[in-house]
Every structure is written in C-alpha cells, then in structure tokens.
Coordinates of N, CA and C in Angstrom, one line a residue:
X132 N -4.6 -11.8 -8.0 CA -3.9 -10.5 -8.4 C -3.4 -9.9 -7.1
X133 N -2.4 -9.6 -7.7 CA -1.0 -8.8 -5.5 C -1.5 -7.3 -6.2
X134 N -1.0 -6.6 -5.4 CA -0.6 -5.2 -5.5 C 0.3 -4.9 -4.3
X135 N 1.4 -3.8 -4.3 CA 2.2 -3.5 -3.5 C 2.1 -1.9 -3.1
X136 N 1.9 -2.0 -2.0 CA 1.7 -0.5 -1.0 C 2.7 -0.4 -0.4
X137 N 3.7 1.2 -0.4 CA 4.5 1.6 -0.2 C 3.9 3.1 0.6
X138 N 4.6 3.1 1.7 CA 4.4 4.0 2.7 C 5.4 4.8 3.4
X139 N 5.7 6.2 3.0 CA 6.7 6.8 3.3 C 6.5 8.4 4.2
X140 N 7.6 8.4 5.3 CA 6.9 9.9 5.9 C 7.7 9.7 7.6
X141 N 7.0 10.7 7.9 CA 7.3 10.5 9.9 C 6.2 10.1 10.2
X142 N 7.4 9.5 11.1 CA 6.6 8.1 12.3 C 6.0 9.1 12.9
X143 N 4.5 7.8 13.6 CA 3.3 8.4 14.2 C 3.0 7.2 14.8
X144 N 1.9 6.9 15.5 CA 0.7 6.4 15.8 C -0.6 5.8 14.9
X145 N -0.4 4.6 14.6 CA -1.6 4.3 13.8 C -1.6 4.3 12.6
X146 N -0.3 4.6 12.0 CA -0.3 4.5 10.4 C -0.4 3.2 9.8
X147 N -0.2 1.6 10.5 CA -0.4 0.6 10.0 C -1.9 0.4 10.4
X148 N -2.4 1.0 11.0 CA -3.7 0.6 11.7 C -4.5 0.7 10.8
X149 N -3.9 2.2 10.1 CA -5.2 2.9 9.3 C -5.1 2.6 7.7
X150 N -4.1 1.8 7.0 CA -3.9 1.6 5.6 C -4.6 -0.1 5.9
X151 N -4.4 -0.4 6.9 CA -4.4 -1.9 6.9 C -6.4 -2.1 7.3
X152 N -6.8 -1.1 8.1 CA -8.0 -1.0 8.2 C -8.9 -0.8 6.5
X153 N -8.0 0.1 6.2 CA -8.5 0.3 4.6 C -8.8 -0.1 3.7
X154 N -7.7 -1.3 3.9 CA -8.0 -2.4 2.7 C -8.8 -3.5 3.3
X155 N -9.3 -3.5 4.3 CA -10.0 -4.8 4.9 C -11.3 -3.6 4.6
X156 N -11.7 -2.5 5.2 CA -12.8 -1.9 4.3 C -13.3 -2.3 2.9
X157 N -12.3 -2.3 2.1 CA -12.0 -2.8 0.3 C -11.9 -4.1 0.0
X158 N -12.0 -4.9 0.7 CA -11.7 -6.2 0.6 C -10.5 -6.8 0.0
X159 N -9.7 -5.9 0.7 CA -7.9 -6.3 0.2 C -7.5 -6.8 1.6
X160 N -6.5 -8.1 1.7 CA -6.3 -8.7 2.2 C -5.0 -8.7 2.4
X161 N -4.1 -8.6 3.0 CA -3.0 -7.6 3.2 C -1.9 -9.3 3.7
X162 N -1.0 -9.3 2.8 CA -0.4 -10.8 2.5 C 1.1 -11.0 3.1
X163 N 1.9 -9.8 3.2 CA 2.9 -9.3 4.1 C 2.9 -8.0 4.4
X164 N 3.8 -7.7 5.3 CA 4.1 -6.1 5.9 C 5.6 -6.4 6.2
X165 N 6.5 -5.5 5.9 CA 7.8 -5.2 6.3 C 7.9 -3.1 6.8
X166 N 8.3 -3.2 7.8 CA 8.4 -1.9 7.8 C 9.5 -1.3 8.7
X167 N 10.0 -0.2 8.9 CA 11.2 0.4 9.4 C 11.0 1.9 10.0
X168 N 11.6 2.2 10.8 CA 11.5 3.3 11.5 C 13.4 3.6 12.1
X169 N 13.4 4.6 11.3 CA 14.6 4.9 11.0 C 14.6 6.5 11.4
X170 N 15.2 6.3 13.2 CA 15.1 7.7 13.8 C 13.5 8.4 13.8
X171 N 13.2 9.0 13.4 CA 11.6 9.4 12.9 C 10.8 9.3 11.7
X172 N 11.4 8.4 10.8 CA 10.8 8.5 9.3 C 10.7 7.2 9.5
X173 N 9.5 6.7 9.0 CA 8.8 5.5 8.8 C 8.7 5.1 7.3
X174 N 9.4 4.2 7.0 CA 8.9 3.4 5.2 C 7.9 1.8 5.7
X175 N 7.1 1.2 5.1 CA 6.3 0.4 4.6 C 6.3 0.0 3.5
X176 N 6.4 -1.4 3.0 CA 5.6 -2.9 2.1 C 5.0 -2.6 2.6
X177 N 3.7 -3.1 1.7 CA 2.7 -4.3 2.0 C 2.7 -4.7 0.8
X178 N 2.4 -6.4 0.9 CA 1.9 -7.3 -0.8 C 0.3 -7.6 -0.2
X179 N -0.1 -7.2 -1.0 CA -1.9 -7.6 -0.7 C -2.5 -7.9 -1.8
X180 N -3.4 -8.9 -1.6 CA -4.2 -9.8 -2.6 C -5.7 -8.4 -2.6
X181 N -5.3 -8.4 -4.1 CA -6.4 -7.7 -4.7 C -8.0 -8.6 -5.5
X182 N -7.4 -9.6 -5.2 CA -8.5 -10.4 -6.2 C -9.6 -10.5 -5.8
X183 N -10.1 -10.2 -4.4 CA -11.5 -9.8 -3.7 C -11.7 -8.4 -3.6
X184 N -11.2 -7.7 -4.2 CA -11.3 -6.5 -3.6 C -13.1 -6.0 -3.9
X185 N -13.5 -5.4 -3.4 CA -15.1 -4.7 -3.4 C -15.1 -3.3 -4.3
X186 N -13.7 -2.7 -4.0 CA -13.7 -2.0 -5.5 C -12.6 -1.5 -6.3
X187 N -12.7 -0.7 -7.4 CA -11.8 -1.0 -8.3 C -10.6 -0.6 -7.8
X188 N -9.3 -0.7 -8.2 CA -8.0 -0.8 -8.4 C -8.1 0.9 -7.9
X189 N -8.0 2.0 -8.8 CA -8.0 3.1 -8.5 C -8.9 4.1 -7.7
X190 N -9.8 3.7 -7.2 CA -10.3 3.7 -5.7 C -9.6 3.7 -4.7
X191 N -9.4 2.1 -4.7 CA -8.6 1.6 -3.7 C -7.1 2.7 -3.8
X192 N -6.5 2.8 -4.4 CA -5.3 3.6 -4.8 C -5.7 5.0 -4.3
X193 N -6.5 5.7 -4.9 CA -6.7 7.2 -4.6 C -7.7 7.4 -2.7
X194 N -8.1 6.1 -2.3 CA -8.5 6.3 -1.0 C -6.9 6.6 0.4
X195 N -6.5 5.3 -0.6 CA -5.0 5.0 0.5 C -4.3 6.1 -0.1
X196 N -4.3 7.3 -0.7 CA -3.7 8.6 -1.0 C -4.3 9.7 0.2
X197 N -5.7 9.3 0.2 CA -5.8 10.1 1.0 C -5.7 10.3 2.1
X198 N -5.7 9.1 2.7 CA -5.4 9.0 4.0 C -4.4 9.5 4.1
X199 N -2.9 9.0 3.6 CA -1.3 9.0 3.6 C -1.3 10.9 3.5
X200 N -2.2 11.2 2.6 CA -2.2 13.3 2.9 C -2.5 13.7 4.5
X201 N -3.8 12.8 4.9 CA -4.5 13.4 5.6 C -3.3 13.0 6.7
X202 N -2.0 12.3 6.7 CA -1.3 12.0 7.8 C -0.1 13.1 7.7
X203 N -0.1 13.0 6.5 CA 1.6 14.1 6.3 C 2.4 12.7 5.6
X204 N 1.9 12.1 4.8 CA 2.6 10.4 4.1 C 2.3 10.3 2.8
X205 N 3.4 9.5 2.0 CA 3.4 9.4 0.8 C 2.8 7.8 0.8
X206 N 2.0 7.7 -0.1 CA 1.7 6.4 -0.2 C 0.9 6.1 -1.8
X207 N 1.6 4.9 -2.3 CA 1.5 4.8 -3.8 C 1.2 3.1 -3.7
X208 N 0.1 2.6 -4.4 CA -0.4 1.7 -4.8 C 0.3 1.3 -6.4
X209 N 1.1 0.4 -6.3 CA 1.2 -0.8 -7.8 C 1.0 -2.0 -8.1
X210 N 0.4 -2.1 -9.0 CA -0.3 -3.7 -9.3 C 0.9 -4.1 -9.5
X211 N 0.6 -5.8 -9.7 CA 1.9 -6.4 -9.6 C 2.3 -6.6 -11.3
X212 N 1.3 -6.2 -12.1 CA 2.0 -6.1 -13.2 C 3.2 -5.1 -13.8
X213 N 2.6 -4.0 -13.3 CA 4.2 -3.0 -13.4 C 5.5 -3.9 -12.9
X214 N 5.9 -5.0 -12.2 CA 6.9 -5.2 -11.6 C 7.1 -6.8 -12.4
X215 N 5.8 -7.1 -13.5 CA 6.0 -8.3 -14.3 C 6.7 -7.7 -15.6
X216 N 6.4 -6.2 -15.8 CA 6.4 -6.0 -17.0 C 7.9 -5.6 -16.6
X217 N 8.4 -5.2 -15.8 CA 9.8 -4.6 -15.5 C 11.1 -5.8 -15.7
X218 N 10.0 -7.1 -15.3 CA 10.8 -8.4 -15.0 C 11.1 -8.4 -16.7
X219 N 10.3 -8.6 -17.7 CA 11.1 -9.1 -18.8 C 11.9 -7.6 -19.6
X220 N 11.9 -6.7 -18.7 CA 13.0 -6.1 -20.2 C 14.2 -6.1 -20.2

C-alpha cells in the first residue's frame, strides 16, 4: 500500500528532514521525492510505502499535520486509493 504526501508553504531549513524523519519513525518508507522552490515557497511529493507502517494511517496523517503547523506548512496525507478511485470515473 503507497500513500502520497504533499507539502506546501515557505522554504526553510529542514522541512525534508523532518517529514522524512517522520515516517521512518512510523515505519513508512518514503519511495520518491520531487520538490521545488519557487522564489520562497516550497511544494513537495512524496509516494511512500505504507505497508509496514507501525501505525495506523490517520496517525501517521494527523502527526505529519502537525509538524507542517508547527512549521507554518500545509501538509495532507492520501492513500493511493483516493487516486484509484478517481482513475475509474
């Protein structure tokens, strides 16, 4: 099972350190990264394998929120079925 992490806000210091630390805390294993820095605003992918994860889905989801607050960042967790279910309509 993937899920896709999306990361949006002004560039800083450490913001790949600290989502990417996060899921290796959770046992998410982080499968790509694409990211961009555009003048001072920072967006982020990540596709990460959820199938080991150590804990549930919305955990993992509401931890990596907090962090993304505690930076001044938006960051939203989707399983890869929202984007299966998107595929057939």
């Amino acid at each position: 099972m993937r899920a896709v992490i999306t990361v949006l806000g002004k560039d800083m210091v450490g913001i790949l350190a600290k989502v990417s630390t996060q899921c290796a805390e959770c046992g998410v294993n982080v499968l790509e990264v694409t990211q961009s820095v555009l003048q001072d605003l920072f967006a982020m992918i990540m596709l990460v394998d959820i199938s080991k994860s150590t804990v549930p889905f919305q955990q993992l989801s509401d931890s990596l929120q907090k962090i993304g607050e505690g930076m001044g960042l938006t960051v939203h967790v989707m399983h890869e079925d929202i984007f299966q279910s998107m595929h057939r309509i």
